[in-house]
Coordinates of C-alpha atoms in Angstrom, one line a residue:
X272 CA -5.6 55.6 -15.1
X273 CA -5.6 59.2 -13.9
X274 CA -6.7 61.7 -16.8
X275 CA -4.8 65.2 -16.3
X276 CA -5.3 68.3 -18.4
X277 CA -3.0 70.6 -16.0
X278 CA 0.4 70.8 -16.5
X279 CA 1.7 71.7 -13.2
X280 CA -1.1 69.0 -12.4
X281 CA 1.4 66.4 -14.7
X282 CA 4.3 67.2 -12.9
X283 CA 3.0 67.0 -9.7
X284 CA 1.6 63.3 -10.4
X285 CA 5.4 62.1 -12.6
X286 CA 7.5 63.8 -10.2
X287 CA 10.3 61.5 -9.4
X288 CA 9.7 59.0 -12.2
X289 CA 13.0 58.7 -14.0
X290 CA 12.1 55.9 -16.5
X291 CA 8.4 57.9 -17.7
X292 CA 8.0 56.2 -21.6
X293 CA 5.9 58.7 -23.6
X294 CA 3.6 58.2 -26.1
X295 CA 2.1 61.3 -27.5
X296 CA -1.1 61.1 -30.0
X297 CA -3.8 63.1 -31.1
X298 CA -6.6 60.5 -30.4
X299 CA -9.0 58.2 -32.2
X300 CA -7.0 55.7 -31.1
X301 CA -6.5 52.6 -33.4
X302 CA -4.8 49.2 -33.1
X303 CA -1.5 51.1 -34.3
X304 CA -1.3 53.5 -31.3
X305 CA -2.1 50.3 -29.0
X306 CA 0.8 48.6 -30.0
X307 CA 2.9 52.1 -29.4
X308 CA 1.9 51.4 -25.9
X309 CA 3.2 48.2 -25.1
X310 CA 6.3 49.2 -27.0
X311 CA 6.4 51.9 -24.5
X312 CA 6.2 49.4 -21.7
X313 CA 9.1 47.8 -22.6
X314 CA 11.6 50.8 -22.7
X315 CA 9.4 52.4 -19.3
X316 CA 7.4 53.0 -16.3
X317 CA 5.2 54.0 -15.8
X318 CA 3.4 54.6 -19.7
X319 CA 2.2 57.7 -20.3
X320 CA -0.2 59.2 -23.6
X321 CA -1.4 62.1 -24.5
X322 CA -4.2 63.2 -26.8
X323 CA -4.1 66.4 -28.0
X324 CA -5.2 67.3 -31.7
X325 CA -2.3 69.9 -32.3
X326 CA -3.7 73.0 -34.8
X327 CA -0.2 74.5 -35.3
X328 CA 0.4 71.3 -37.6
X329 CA -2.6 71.9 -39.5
X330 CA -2.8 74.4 -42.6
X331 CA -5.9 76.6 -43.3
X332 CA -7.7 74.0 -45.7
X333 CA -6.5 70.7 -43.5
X334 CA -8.8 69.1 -41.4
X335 CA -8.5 70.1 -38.2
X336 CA -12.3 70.7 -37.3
X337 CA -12.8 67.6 -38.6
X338 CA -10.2 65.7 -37.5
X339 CA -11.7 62.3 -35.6
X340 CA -12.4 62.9 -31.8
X341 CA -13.4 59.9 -29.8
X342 CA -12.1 60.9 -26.2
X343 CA -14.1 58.6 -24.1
X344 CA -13.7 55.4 -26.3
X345 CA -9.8 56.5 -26.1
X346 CA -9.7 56.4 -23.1
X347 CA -11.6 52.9 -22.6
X348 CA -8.1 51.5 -24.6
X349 CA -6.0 53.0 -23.0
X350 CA -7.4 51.8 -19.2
X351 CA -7.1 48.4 -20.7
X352 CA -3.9 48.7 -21.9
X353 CA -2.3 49.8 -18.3
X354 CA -1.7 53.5 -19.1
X355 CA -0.8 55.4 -16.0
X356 CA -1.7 58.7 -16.8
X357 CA -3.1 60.4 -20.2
X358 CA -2.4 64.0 -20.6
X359 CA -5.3 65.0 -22.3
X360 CA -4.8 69.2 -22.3
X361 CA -7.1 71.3 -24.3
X362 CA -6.1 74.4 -26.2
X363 CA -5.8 76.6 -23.5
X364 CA -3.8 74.1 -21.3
X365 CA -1.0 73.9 -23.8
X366 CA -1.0 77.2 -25.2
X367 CA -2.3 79.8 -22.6
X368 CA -1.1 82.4 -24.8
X369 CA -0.1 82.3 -28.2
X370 CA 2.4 80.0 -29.5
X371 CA 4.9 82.9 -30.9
X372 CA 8.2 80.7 -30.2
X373 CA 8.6 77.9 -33.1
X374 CA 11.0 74.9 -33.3
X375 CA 11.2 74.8 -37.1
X376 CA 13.5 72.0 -38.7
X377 CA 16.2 72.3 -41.3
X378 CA 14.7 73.0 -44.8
X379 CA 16.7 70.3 -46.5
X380 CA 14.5 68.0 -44.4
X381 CA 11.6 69.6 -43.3
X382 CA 10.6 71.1 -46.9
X383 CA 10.6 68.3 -48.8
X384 CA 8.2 65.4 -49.5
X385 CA 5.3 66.2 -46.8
X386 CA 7.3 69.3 -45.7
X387 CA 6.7 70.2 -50.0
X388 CA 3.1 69.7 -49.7
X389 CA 2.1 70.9 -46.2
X390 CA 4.1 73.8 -45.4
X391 CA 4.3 74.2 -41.8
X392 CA 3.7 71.3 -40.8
X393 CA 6.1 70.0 -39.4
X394 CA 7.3 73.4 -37.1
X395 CA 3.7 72.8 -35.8
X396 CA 4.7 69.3 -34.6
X397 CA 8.7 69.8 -33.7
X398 CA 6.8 72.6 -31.5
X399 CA 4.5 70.7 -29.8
X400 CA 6.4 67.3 -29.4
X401 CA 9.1 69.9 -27.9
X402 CA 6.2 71.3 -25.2
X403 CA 5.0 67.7 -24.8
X404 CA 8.5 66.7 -23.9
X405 CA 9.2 69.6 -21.3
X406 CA 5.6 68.7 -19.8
X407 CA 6.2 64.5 -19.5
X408 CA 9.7 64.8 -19.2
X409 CA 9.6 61.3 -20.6
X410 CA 13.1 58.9 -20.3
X411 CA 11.9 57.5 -23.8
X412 CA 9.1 58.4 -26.1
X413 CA 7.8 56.3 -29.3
X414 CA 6.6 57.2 -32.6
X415 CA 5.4 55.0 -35.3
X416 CA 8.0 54.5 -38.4
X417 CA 3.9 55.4 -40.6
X418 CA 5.3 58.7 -40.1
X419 CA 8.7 58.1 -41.3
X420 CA 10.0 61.8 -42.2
X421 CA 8.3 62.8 -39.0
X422 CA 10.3 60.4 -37.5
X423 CA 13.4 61.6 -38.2
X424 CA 12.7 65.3 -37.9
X425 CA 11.9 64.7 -34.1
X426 CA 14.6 62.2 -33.6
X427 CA 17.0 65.0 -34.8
X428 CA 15.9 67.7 -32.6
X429 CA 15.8 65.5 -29.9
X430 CA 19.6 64.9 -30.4
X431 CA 20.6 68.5 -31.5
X432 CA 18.5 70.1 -28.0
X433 CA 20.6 67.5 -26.0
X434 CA 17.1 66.5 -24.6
X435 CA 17.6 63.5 -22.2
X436 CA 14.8 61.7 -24.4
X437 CA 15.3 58.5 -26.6
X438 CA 13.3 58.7 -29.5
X439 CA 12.3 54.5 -30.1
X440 CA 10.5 53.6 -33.7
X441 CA 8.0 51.3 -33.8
X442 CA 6.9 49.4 -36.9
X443 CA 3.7 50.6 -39.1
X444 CA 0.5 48.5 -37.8
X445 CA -0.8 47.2 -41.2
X446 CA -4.5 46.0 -42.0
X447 CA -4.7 42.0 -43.3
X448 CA -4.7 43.6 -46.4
X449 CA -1.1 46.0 -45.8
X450 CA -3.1 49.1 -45.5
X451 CA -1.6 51.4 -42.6
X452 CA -3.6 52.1 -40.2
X453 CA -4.2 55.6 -39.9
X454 CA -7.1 57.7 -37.7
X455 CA -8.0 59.4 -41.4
X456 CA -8.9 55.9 -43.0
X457 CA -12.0 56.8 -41.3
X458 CA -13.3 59.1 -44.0
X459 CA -12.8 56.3 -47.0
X460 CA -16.0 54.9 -48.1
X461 CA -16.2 51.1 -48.3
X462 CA -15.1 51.4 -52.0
X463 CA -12.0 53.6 -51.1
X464 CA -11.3 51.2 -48.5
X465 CA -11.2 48.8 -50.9
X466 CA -9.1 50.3 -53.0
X467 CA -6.8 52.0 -50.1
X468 CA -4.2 48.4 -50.3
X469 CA -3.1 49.6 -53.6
X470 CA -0.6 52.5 -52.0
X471 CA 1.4 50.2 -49.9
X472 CA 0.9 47.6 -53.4
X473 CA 2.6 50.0 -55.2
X474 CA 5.2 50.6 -52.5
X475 CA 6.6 46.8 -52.5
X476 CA 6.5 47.6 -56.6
X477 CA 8.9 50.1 -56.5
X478 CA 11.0 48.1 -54.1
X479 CA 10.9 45.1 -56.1
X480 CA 12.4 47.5 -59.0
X481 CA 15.3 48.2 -57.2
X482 CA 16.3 45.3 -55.7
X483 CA 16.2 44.1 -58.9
X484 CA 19.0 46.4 -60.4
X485 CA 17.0 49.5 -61.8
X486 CA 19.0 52.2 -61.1
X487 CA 17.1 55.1 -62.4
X488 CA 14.9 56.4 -59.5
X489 CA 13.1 58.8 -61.3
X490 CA 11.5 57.1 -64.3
X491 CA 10.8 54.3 -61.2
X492 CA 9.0 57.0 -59.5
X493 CA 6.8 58.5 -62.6
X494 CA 5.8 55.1 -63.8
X495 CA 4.3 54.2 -60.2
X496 CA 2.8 57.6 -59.9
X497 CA 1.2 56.9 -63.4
X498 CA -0.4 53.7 -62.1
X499 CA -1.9 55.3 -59.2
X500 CA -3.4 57.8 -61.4
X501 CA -5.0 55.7 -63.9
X502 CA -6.6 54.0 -61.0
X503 CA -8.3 57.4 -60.1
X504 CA -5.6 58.3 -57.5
X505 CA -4.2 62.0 -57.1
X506 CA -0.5 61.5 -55.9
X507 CA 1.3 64.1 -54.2
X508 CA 4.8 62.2 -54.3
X509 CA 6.2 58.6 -54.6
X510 CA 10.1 59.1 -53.6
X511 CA 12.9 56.6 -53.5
X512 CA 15.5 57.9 -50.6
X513 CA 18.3 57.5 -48.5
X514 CA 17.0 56.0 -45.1
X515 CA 19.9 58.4 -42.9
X516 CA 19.1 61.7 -44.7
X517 CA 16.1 61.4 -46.9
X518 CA 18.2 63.0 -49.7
X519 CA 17.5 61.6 -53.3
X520 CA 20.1 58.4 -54.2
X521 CA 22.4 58.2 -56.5
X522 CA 22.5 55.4 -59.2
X523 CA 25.6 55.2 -57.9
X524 CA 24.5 55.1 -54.3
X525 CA 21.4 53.3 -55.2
X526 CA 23.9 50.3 -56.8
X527 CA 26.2 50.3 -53.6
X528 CA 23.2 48.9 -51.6
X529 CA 22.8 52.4 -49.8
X530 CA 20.0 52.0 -47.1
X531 CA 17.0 53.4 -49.1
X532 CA 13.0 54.0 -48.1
X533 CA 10.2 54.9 -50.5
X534 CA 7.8 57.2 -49.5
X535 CA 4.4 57.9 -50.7
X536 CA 1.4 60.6 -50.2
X537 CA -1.6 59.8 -52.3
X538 CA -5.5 61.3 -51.7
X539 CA -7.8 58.3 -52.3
X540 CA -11.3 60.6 -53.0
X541 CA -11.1 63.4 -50.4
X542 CA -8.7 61.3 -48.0
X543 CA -5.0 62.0 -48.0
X544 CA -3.0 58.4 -47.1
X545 CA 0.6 58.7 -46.6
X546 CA 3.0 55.1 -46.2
X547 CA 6.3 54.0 -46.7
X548 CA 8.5 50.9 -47.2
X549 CA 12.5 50.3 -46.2
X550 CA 14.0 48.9 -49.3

């Protein structure tokens, strides 16, 4: 696997490759990216990943000093899995001056739900997913459903900027016991690891209410967010949605068997977990 921080360097080495499948990360790489990768393999060749932990996505009290970085044993699993090349650019690779041009999504998608809670955040990944893109040049490039809004947002621009990049989703990598997996489950103790199963618990709840005929999404929402409370949780958001917009249902909509998704961000101690579930 050749490790390239240059990004003339990158296109020298993928020049030519028409069928490049992209996987971008920011490292501390878990079972969940792995599988990214041999999804990648199956749309592409050759496989290509990137690390790069991406500060325009993080606000000014986020974690981005202490974000996880285990380069060398990242790039152990990546050799083993095949990768071709990892594009592993630091700061000044990827921004030699500053970032002043923006990609920012539409606000009736990229304000609400995560967009609500962490403003900014997602112009600071449109932007560098954008850069990433224009450096690869990928045919394909996958991203993990985990990060479902995030998802969409970049499968939008993607089709809006024309760019000649299909966007594939890959299923969330889930722990025996459902918990996502997720570089920041890292910073639970053993007894908020414990606990952590509850969020995606609560999820299948919440489904479980509306395929059984509720039709009041809110009052779905409140109690679940009251359970997660009593238990010591601080939820930012559990939200029942349409799957094609991410626009609240309907009980009209929700009782014509629209495609729906429930969302939830909860902090478990000092760690923020985020999940979701297709209903």
């Amino acid at each position: 696997m050749k490790i390239i921080s240059c990004i003339e360097e990158l296109r020298d080495q993928l020049r030519g490759q028409l069928r490049t499948a992209f996987v971008p990360t920011m490292g501390n790489l878990h079972e969940g990216h792995l599988s990214l990768m041999r999804l990648a393999r199956k749309h592409g060749d050759p496989v290509v990943a990137s690390i790069f932990v991406n500060r325009l996505q993080f606000g000014p009290n986020e974690d981005f000093d202490k974000y996880p970085r285990t380069f060398q044993a990242d790039v152990e699993k990546l050799e083993k899995e095949g990768v071709y090349v990892l594009f592993a650019p630091s700061e000044k690779d990827l921004y030699p001056e500053p970032q002043e041009y923006r990609v920012r999504p539409p606000d009736d998608l990229g304000n609400i739900l995560e967009g609500e809670f962490r403003p900014g955040f997602f112009t600071g990944v449109t932007t560098v997913v954008l850069k990433l893109f224009s450096c690869v040049q990928p045919k394909v490039a996958v991203f993990g459903k985990k990060d479902y809004q995030q998802l969409m947002i970049i499968r939008n621009m993607s089709k809006q900027f024309a760019l000649p990049t299909e966007i594939i989703a890959a299923e969330t990598w889930r722990a025996k016991d459902g918990l996502a997996l997720s570089s920041r489950n890292g910073y639970l103790s053993e007894a908020e690891r414990a606990e952590a199963p509850i969020l995606f618990q609560t999820l299948n709840q919440v489904a479980d209410q509306v395929r059984a005929g509720q039709l009041d999404p809110a009052s779905i929402e409140e109690a679940a967010m009251e359970k997660l409370v009593q238990r010591e949780w601080q939820p930012d958001y559990i939200s029942i949605r349409k799957r094609d917009n991410l626009q609240a249902p309907t009980a009209t909509e929700i009782a014509n068997g629209t495609a729906l998704v429930v969302l939830a961000a909860a902090k478990l101690g000092k760690t923020r977990l985020i999940d979701n579930l297709e209903i």
